[in-house]
PDB file of C-alpha atoms in Angstrom:
ATOM      1  CA  UNK A   1      -8.781  22.971  -9.100  1.00 73.00           C
ATOM      2  CA  UNK A   2      -9.363  26.417  -7.574  1.00 84.00           C
ATOM      3  CA  UNK A   3      -7.264  27.797  -4.801  1.00 85.00           C
ATOM      4  CA  UNK A   4     -10.320  27.669  -2.523  1.00 85.00           C
ATOM      5  CA  UNK A   5     -10.769  23.935  -3.221  1.00 84.00           C
ATOM      6  CA  UNK A   6      -7.098  23.326  -2.499  1.00 86.00           C
ATOM      7  CA  UNK A   7      -7.516  25.052   0.922  1.00 88.00           C
ATOM      8  CA  UNK A   8     -10.597  22.939   1.551  1.00 88.00           C
ATOM      9  CA  UNK A   9      -8.636  19.687   0.879  1.00 87.00           C
ATOM     10  CA  UNK A  10      -5.920  20.883   3.270  1.00 90.00           C
ATOM     11  CA  UNK A  11      -8.595  21.473   5.872  1.00 90.00           C
ATOM     12  CA  UNK A  12     -10.065  17.996   5.350  1.00 89.00           C
ATOM     13  CA  UNK A  13      -6.479  16.492   5.758  1.00 89.00           C
ATOM     14  CA  UNK A  14      -6.162  18.371   9.036  1.00 92.00           C
ATOM     15  CA  UNK A  15      -9.589  17.023  10.181  1.00 91.00           C
ATOM     16  CA  UNK A  16      -8.586  13.493   9.415  1.00 90.00           C
ATOM     17  CA  UNK A  17      -5.278  13.986  11.307  1.00 90.00           C
ATOM     18  CA  UNK A  18      -7.234  15.207  14.269  1.00 91.00           C
ATOM     19  CA  UNK A  19      -9.496  12.190  14.210  1.00 90.00           C
ATOM     20  CA  UNK A  20     -12.576  14.086  13.113  1.00 90.00           C
ATOM     21  CA  UNK A  21     -13.650  11.721  10.273  1.00 91.00           C
ATOM     22  CA  UNK A  22     -17.252  12.493  10.347  1.00 93.00           C
ATOM     23  CA  UNK A  23     -16.549  16.180   9.930  1.00 92.00           C
ATOM     24  CA  UNK A  24     -14.145  15.319   7.101  1.00 91.00           C
ATOM     25  CA  UNK A  25     -16.873  13.256   5.433  1.00 91.00           C
ATOM     26  CA  UNK A  26     -19.297  16.094   5.588  1.00 92.00           C
ATOM     27  CA  UNK A  27     -16.723  18.564   4.102  1.00 91.00           C
ATOM     28  CA  UNK A  28     -15.908  16.032   1.253  1.00 90.00           C
ATOM     29  CA  UNK A  29     -19.684  15.659   0.504  1.00 90.00           C
ATOM     30  CA  UNK A  30     -19.995  19.420   0.215  1.00 90.00           C
ATOM     31  CA  UNK A  31     -16.856  19.646  -1.936  1.00 87.00           C
ATOM     32  CA  UNK A  32     -18.183  16.924  -4.278  1.00 86.00           C
ATOM     33  CA  UNK A  33     -21.556  18.565  -4.519  1.00 87.00           C
ATOM     34  CA  UNK A  34     -20.183  22.084  -5.239  1.00 85.00           C
ATOM     35  CA  UNK A  35     -16.784  21.378  -6.680  1.00 81.00           C
ATOM     36  CA  UNK A  36     -15.443  22.833 -10.011  1.00 83.00           C
ATOM     37  CA  UNK A  37     -15.450  20.853 -13.222  1.00 81.00           C
ATOM     38  CA  UNK A  38     -11.686  20.573 -13.045  1.00 79.00           C
ATOM     39  CA  UNK A  39     -11.857  19.079  -9.512  1.00 77.00           C
ATOM     40  CA  UNK A  40     -14.602  16.575 -10.227  1.00 80.00           C
ATOM     41  CA  UNK A  41     -12.994  15.481 -13.520  1.00 77.00           C
ATOM     42  CA  UNK A  42      -9.214  15.907 -13.520  1.00 79.00           C
ATOM     43  CA  UNK A  43      -8.643  15.674  -9.743  1.00 82.00           C
ATOM     44  CA  UNK A  44     -11.465  13.494  -8.551  1.00 85.00           C
ATOM     45  CA  UNK A  45      -8.969  10.951  -7.283  1.00 87.00           C
ATOM     46  CA  UNK A  46      -7.919  13.375  -4.492  1.00 85.00           C
ATOM     47  CA  UNK A  47     -11.462  13.405  -3.174  1.00 88.00           C
ATOM     48  CA  UNK A  48     -11.684   9.577  -3.427  1.00 90.00           C
ATOM     49  CA  UNK A  49      -8.334   9.253  -1.457  1.00 88.00           C
ATOM     50  CA  UNK A  50      -9.693  11.346   1.367  1.00 88.00           C
ATOM     51  CA  UNK A  51     -12.971   9.442   1.327  1.00 91.00           C
ATOM     52  CA  UNK A  52     -10.988   6.324   1.727  1.00 90.00           C
ATOM     53  CA  UNK A  53      -9.028   7.700   4.727  1.00 90.00           C
ATOM     54  CA  UNK A  54     -12.308   9.014   6.398  1.00 93.00           C
ATOM     55  CA  UNK A  55     -14.148   5.686   6.041  1.00 91.00           C
ATOM     56  CA  UNK A  56     -11.023   3.817   7.113  1.00 89.00           C
ATOM     57  CA  UNK A  57     -10.968   5.875  10.326  1.00 90.00           C
ATOM     58  CA  UNK A  58     -14.607   5.074  10.782  1.00 91.00           C
ATOM     59  CA  UNK A  59     -13.953   1.337  10.376  1.00 87.00           C
ATOM     60  CA  UNK A  60     -16.104   0.723   7.425  1.00 86.00           C
ATOM     61  CA  UNK A  61     -14.117  -1.654   5.217  1.00 82.00           C
ATOM     62  CA  UNK A  62     -16.748  -1.817   2.378  1.00 84.00           C
ATOM     63  CA  UNK A  63     -16.856   2.019   1.943  1.00 89.00           C
ATOM     64  CA  UNK A  64     -13.119   2.274   2.248  1.00 88.00           C
ATOM     65  CA  UNK A  65     -12.569  -0.283  -0.451  1.00 88.00           C
ATOM     66  CA  UNK A  66     -15.046   1.449  -2.754  1.00 88.00           C
ATOM     67  CA  UNK A  67     -13.322   4.835  -2.188  1.00 90.00           C
ATOM     68  CA  UNK A  68      -9.774   3.464  -3.092  1.00 89.00           C
ATOM     69  CA  UNK A  69     -11.277   1.669  -6.057  1.00 88.00           C
ATOM     70  CA  UNK A  70     -12.621   5.011  -7.266  1.00 89.00           C
ATOM     71  CA  UNK A  71      -9.208   6.641  -6.524  1.00 89.00           C
ATOM     72  CA  UNK A  72      -7.429   3.943  -8.594  1.00 87.00           C
ATOM     73  CA  UNK A  73      -9.934   4.364 -11.458  1.00 86.00           C
ATOM     74  CA  UNK A  74      -9.758   8.182 -11.607  1.00 85.00           C
ATOM     75  CA  UNK A  75      -6.024   8.610 -10.986  1.00 82.00           C
ATOM     76  CA  UNK A  76      -3.961   9.516 -14.214  1.00 77.00           C
ATOM     77  CA  UNK A  77      -0.613   8.344 -12.938  1.00 77.00           C
ATOM     78  CA  UNK A  78       0.361   4.618 -12.860  1.00 76.00           C
ATOM     79  CA  UNK A  79       2.364   4.781  -9.674  1.00 76.00           C
ATOM     80  CA  UNK A  80      -0.497   6.453  -7.758  1.00 81.00           C
ATOM     81  CA  UNK A  81      -2.947   4.143  -9.343  1.00 84.00           C
ATOM     82  CA  UNK A  82      -1.009   1.208  -8.046  1.00 86.00           C
ATOM     83  CA  UNK A  83      -0.924   2.670  -4.557  1.00 86.00           C
ATOM     84  CA  UNK A  84      -4.673   3.281  -4.563  1.00 88.00           C
ATOM     85  CA  UNK A  85      -5.342  -0.243  -5.876  1.00 89.00           C
ATOM     86  CA  UNK A  86      -2.958  -1.696  -3.227  1.00 89.00           C
ATOM     87  CA  UNK A  87      -5.080   0.175  -0.535  1.00 89.00           C
ATOM     88  CA  UNK A  88      -8.215  -1.269  -2.229  1.00 90.00           C
ATOM     89  CA  UNK A  89      -6.850  -4.821  -2.034  1.00 91.00           C
ATOM     90  CA  UNK A  90      -6.046  -4.401   1.520  1.00 88.00           C
ATOM     91  CA  UNK A  91      -9.585  -3.377   2.362  1.00 86.00           C
ATOM     92  CA  UNK A  92     -11.133  -6.260   0.620  1.00 85.00           C
ATOM     93  CA  UNK A  93      -9.974  -8.478   3.488  1.00 82.00           C
ATOM     94  CA  UNK A  94     -12.457  -6.612   5.598  1.00 79.00           C
ATOM     95  CA  UNK A  95     -15.370  -6.618   3.098  1.00 76.00           C
ATOM     96  CA  UNK A  96     -17.888  -9.379   2.641  1.00 77.00           C
ATOM     97  CA  UNK A  97     -16.450 -11.038  -0.475  1.00 79.00           C
ATOM     98  CA  UNK A  98     -15.895 -14.522  -1.575  1.00 86.00           C
ATOM     99  CA  UNK A  99     -12.312 -15.831  -1.694  1.00 88.00           C
ATOM    100  CA  UNK A 100     -12.430 -16.206  -5.416  1.00 91.00           C
ATOM    101  CA  UNK A 101     -13.535 -12.627  -6.043  1.00 87.00           C
ATOM    102  CA  UNK A 102     -10.630 -11.416  -3.758  1.00 88.00           C
ATOM    103  CA  UNK A 103      -8.228 -13.731  -5.754  1.00 91.00           C
ATOM    104  CA  UNK A 104      -9.360 -12.293  -9.102  1.00 92.00           C
ATOM    105  CA  UNK A 105      -8.824  -8.660  -7.842  1.00 89.00           C
ATOM    106  CA  UNK A 106      -5.210  -9.540  -6.750  1.00 91.00           C
ATOM    107  CA  UNK A 107      -4.623 -11.077 -10.149  1.00 92.00           C
ATOM    108  CA  UNK A 108      -5.785  -7.860 -11.859  1.00 88.00           C
ATOM    109  CA  UNK A 109      -3.191  -5.994  -9.816  1.00 88.00           C
ATOM    110  CA  UNK A 110      -0.497  -8.427 -11.115  1.00 87.00           C
ATOM    111  CA  UNK A 111      -1.682  -7.656 -14.595  1.00 86.00           C
ATOM    112  CA  UNK A 112      -1.206  -3.961 -13.973  1.00 82.00           C
ATOM    113  CA  UNK A 113       2.484  -4.712 -13.201  1.00 82.00           C
ATOM    114  CA  UNK A 114       2.985  -7.201 -16.060  1.00 81.00           C
ATOM    115  CA  UNK A 115       5.044  -4.789 -18.093  1.00 78.00           C
ATOM    116  CA  UNK A 116       7.262  -3.663 -15.357  1.00 75.00           C
ATOM    117  CA  UNK A 117      10.569  -5.403 -15.761  1.00 72.00           C
ATOM    118  CA  UNK A 118      13.479  -2.965 -15.031  1.00 72.00           C
ATOM    119  CA  UNK A 119      15.947  -5.683 -13.877  1.00 75.00           C
ATOM    120  CA  UNK A 120      16.917  -8.779 -15.832  1.00 74.00           C
ATOM    121  CA  UNK A 121      17.856 -11.623 -13.385  1.00 71.00           C
ATOM    122  CA  UNK A 122      20.286 -14.313 -14.459  1.00 73.00           C
ATOM    123  CA  UNK A 123      18.731 -17.690 -14.128  1.00 73.00           C
ATOM    124  CA  UNK A 124      20.801 -19.665 -11.548  1.00 73.00           C
ATOM    125  CA  UNK A 125      20.119 -22.784  -9.620  1.00 76.00           C
ATOM    126  CA  UNK A 126      20.186 -22.077  -5.937  1.00 75.00           C
ATOM    127  CA  UNK A 127      19.888 -24.434  -2.959  1.00 81.00           C
ATOM    128  CA  UNK A 128      17.316 -22.043  -1.460  1.00 87.00           C
ATOM    129  CA  UNK A 129      14.745 -19.746  -3.019  1.00 91.00           C
ATOM    130  CA  UNK A 130      15.296 -16.082  -2.042  1.00 92.00           C
ATOM    131  CA  UNK A 131      12.185 -14.170  -0.955  1.00 94.00           C
ATOM    132  CA  UNK A 132      12.018 -10.450  -0.202  1.00 95.00           C
ATOM    133  CA  UNK A 133       9.369  -8.754   1.834  1.00 95.00           C
ATOM    134  CA  UNK A 134       8.828  -4.957   1.784  1.00 91.00           C
ATOM    135  CA  UNK A 135       6.908  -3.227   4.620  1.00 90.00           C
ATOM    136  CA  UNK A 136       6.747  -0.057   6.625  1.00 87.00           C
ATOM    137  CA  UNK A 137       5.465  -2.155   9.470  1.00 87.00           C
ATOM    138  CA  UNK A 138       8.191  -4.513  10.649  1.00 90.00           C
ATOM    139  CA  UNK A 139       7.542  -3.177  14.221  1.00 90.00           C
ATOM    140  CA  UNK A 140       4.770  -3.398  16.910  1.00 89.00           C
ATOM    141  CA  UNK A 141       1.879  -3.196  14.462  1.00 87.00           C
ATOM    142  CA  UNK A 142      -1.033  -5.337  13.261  1.00 83.00           C
ATOM    143  CA  UNK A 143       0.657  -6.069   9.913  1.00 84.00           C
ATOM    144  CA  UNK A 144       3.751  -7.471  11.630  1.00 87.00           C
ATOM    145  CA  UNK A 145       1.631 -10.048  13.310  1.00 89.00           C
ATOM    146  CA  UNK A 146       0.513 -11.346   9.997  1.00 88.00           C
ATOM    147  CA  UNK A 147       4.102 -11.216   8.650  1.00 89.00           C
ATOM    148  CA  UNK A 148       5.754 -12.961  11.617  1.00 92.00           C
ATOM    149  CA  UNK A 149       5.091 -16.593  10.375  1.00 93.00           C
ATOM    150  CA  UNK A 150       6.618 -15.774   6.985  1.00 92.00           C
ATOM    151  CA  UNK A 151       9.936 -15.150   8.739  1.00 94.00           C
ATOM    152  CA  UNK A 152       9.732 -17.439  11.724  1.00 94.00           C
ATOM    153  CA  UNK A 153       7.969 -20.595  10.309  1.00 94.00           C
ATOM    154  CA  UNK A 154       9.689 -20.938   7.011  1.00 93.00           C
ATOM    155  CA  UNK A 155      11.579 -23.985   5.889  1.00 93.00           C
ATOM    156  CA  UNK A 156      15.077 -22.672   6.346  1.00 93.00           C
ATOM    157  CA  UNK A 157      16.474 -25.403   4.098  1.00 92.00           C
ATOM    158  CA  UNK A 158      14.443 -24.226   1.263  1.00 93.00           C
ATOM    159  CA  UNK A 159      13.976 -20.471   1.694  1.00 94.00           C
ATOM    160  CA  UNK A 160      16.036 -17.400   2.338  1.00 95.00           C
ATOM    161  CA  UNK A 161      14.192 -14.420   3.541  1.00 96.00           C
ATOM    162  CA  UNK A 162      15.076 -10.765   3.087  1.00 96.00           C
ATOM    163  CA  UNK A 163      13.436  -7.821   4.898  1.00 95.00           C
ATOM    164  CA  UNK A 164      13.173  -4.448   3.305  1.00 94.00           C
ATOM    165  CA  UNK A 165      12.105  -1.813   5.779  1.00 92.00           C
ATOM    166  CA  UNK A 166      10.395   1.186   4.222  1.00 87.00           C
ATOM    167  CA  UNK A 167       9.848   3.604   7.041  1.00 77.00           C
ATOM    168  CA  UNK A 168      12.877   3.374   9.289  1.00 73.00           C
ATOM    169  CA  UNK A 169      10.758   3.493  12.401  1.00 80.00           C
ATOM    170  CA  UNK A 170      12.267   0.639  14.489  1.00 86.00           C
ATOM    171  CA  UNK A 171      11.390  -1.030  17.827  1.00 90.00           C
ATOM    172  CA  UNK A 172      12.064  -4.224  19.717  1.00 93.00           C
ATOM    173  CA  UNK A 173       9.896  -6.173  17.163  1.00 92.00           C
ATOM    174  CA  UNK A 174      11.955  -4.857  14.292  1.00 92.00           C
ATOM    175  CA  UNK A 175      15.096  -6.283  15.927  1.00 94.00           C
ATOM    176  CA  UNK A 176      13.316  -9.709  16.157  1.00 94.00           C
ATOM    177  CA  UNK A 177      12.390  -9.654  12.478  1.00 94.00           C
ATOM    178  CA  UNK A 178      15.985  -8.586  11.523  1.00 94.00           C
ATOM    179  CA  UNK A 179      17.387 -11.553  13.678  1.00 95.00           C
ATOM    180  CA  UNK A 180      15.237 -14.039  11.667  1.00 96.00           C
ATOM    181  CA  UNK A 181      16.082 -12.611   8.272  1.00 96.00           C
ATOM    182  CA  UNK A 182      18.953 -13.737   6.093  1.00 96.00           C
ATOM    183  CA  UNK A 183      19.351 -10.151   4.883  1.00 95.00           C
ATOM    184  CA  UNK A 184      17.969  -6.717   5.970  1.00 95.00           C
ATOM    185  CA  UNK A 185      17.905  -3.340   4.342  1.00 93.00           C
ATOM    186  CA  UNK A 186      16.375   0.026   5.215  1.00 91.00           C
ATOM    187  CA  UNK A 187      15.180   1.647   1.883  1.00 89.00           C
ATOM    188  CA  UNK A 188      14.668   5.206   0.991  1.00 82.00           C
ATOM    189  CA  UNK A 189      11.682   5.459  -1.308  1.00 76.00           C
ATOM    190  CA  UNK A 190      12.342   9.042  -2.399  1.00 77.00           C
ATOM    191  CA  UNK A 191      14.374   7.417  -5.274  1.00 81.00           C
ATOM    192  CA  UNK A 192      12.655   4.267  -6.506  1.00 79.00           C
ATOM    193  CA  UNK A 193      15.358   3.149  -8.852  1.00 80.00           C
ATOM    194  CA  UNK A 194      17.959   3.481  -6.083  1.00 84.00           C
ATOM    195  CA  UNK A 195      15.661   1.484  -3.739  1.00 86.00           C
ATOM    196  CA  UNK A 196      15.071  -1.150  -6.400  1.00 87.00           C
ATOM    197  CA  UNK A 197      18.699  -1.731  -7.275  1.00 88.00           C
ATOM    198  CA  UNK A 198      19.741  -3.527  -3.970  1.00 90.00           C
ATOM    199  CA  UNK A 199      16.574  -5.662  -4.078  1.00 91.00           C
ATOM    200  CA  UNK A 200      17.518  -6.848  -7.544  1.00 89.00           C
ATOM    201  CA  UNK A 201      21.200  -7.446  -6.347  1.00 88.00           C
ATOM    202  CA  UNK A 202      19.893  -9.585  -3.435  1.00 89.00           C
TER     203      UNK A 202
END
């Protein structure tokens, strides 16, 4: 990628941050049409990622999902692929797809993670199953409205619930989630191994 293209991507990021999604889309189209071979081959996922953000800002779930699918397909790094695919799965809930198709896409994500087994858990019989939820949105947020029943309406005789807060931005809703949980941690994702260890211990 050329230095000029890097500057153009930064400009597009600023446009998106300012809420100028249509202008960002126009700049992305121009960059895709005139981009270098390196950008369009090796770093195409960066364009796809920005397309996803622009279409999301414009409220088009179908286009957003398609952009994140492209980002996951073009990215060369597994961690980033998983992140893009996760965004793609989220957007499928706003696309016009049959339930079975959505289920199949989620199962494909599971297969991507099939070989990831960094911790070996001892098999122990417990009176209650322990379930952990990771989210940056245990606060006043759309996602928290969907998560709330997982904490509030569970069968407490059968399930223990642990909350893993990823962003550290707390409000009154966060306190309500924490009060419902059997365990609560704020995780720093700058070190994935360090973040994963307490989850495994719990």
